[in-house]
């Protein structure tokens, strides 16, 4: 399956096990920088042995985990590329999950003002969400993803075989984002065939990214479940996976939608069934504390926040919700 994304840069997303897609990738440069993390490197250090055979391949391994999305690691990688003689014709390959993808994308977009970039995602979250769409990021002391660029890749090569070694917690993480797509699409996306499932999510994301690459409006829909999801992430001191928190955030979005938009019990039940199918955690958090985290989130203004909610017809909508309204709900 090939999905063509027509954003400011046009590129293909290959969703298959057909490794030849990657073999067909050509670029003018002589060097390849494979940026990966220690877990992925331990499992798949030979993965590129059959590719880029006529190129000089450098592998840069960062620590696994969110802390690698830091300014220090970012600068270190830039220095390594410069030291190893990379130029703008050369290629950066993101080989890993969303952490490696966000970090490598930011490196690729800024090294010499932009170098070739392809993505080989290895987690379910990266397959269904982060590898496509061009958002790159590192974290700052004040908050997550506060520094980054929009930089579309030159290609995305998804191979579901990588999911076989992914810990169940990380599978659960990816399902949180799939649940999001399922609500956005208004249909249950089957988990039976992972390639089909990934393609379904990415086709939706592609449509949105093509219409609103730089998140002027429509793309905000992709933040369904993320207002309270981010609050839960922070409340838990980032000890839970992103997708798991999104799963919780979707439950909050549903509860708030029910009250503010008057969803019927039947509709609420239908959405809950979908969230159950993807194993979204149904946990209660101290609502006041989550609300105060939401208030301090940089994305809001003094009086309220744009949330993605669900309307009576079960369609997602971007809706400005005041903190007064949220306070009165008192979940
Ligand atoms: N750019 C975007 O649009 C976007 C969208 C959603 C999330 N994100 C970002 O993505 C990040 C989360 O990504 P993630 O959930 O993929 O986390 P991750 O990259 O930390 O990967 C999760 C864990 O799985 C390990 N791993 C990766 N592939 C593996 C494999 N095939 N087998 C075994 N272990 C493997 C990693 O080493 C890591 O320990 C967050 O930083 C989030 O902000 C970005
Ligand atoms: Zn997310």
mmCIF file of C-alpha atoms and ligand atoms in Angstrom, residues 125 129 177 180 222-224 226 230 233 242-243 246, ligand 2:
data_model
loop_
_atom_site.group_PDB
_atom_site.id
_atom_site.type_symbol
_atom_site.label_atom_id
_atom_site.label_comp_id
_atom_site.label_asym_id
_atom_site.label_seq_id
_atom_site.Cartn_x
_atom_site.Cartn_y
_atom_site.Cartn_z
ATOM 1 C CA UNK A 125 2.462 5.169 17.560
ATOM 2 C CA UNK A 129 0.729 9.102 13.723
ATOM 3 C CA UNK A 177 -3.841 7.202 18.943
ATOM 4 C CA UNK A 180 -8.395 8.927 18.369
ATOM 5 C CA UNK A 222 -5.830 15.686 15.428
ATOM 6 C CA UNK A 223 -5.520 16.921 19.005
ATOM 7 C CA UNK A 224 -8.693 15.099 20.036
ATOM 8 C CA UNK A 226 -4.847 15.648 23.883
ATOM 9 C CA UNK A 230 -1.347 16.113 28.106
ATOM 10 C CA UNK A 233 0.886 12.992 31.153
ATOM 11 C CA UNK A 242 1.818 9.303 25.489
ATOM 12 C CA UNK A 243 -0.818 7.120 23.832
ATOM 13 C CA UNK A 246 -4.397 10.146 25.072
HETATM 14 ZN ZN1 LIG B 2 -0.569 12.233 20.306
#
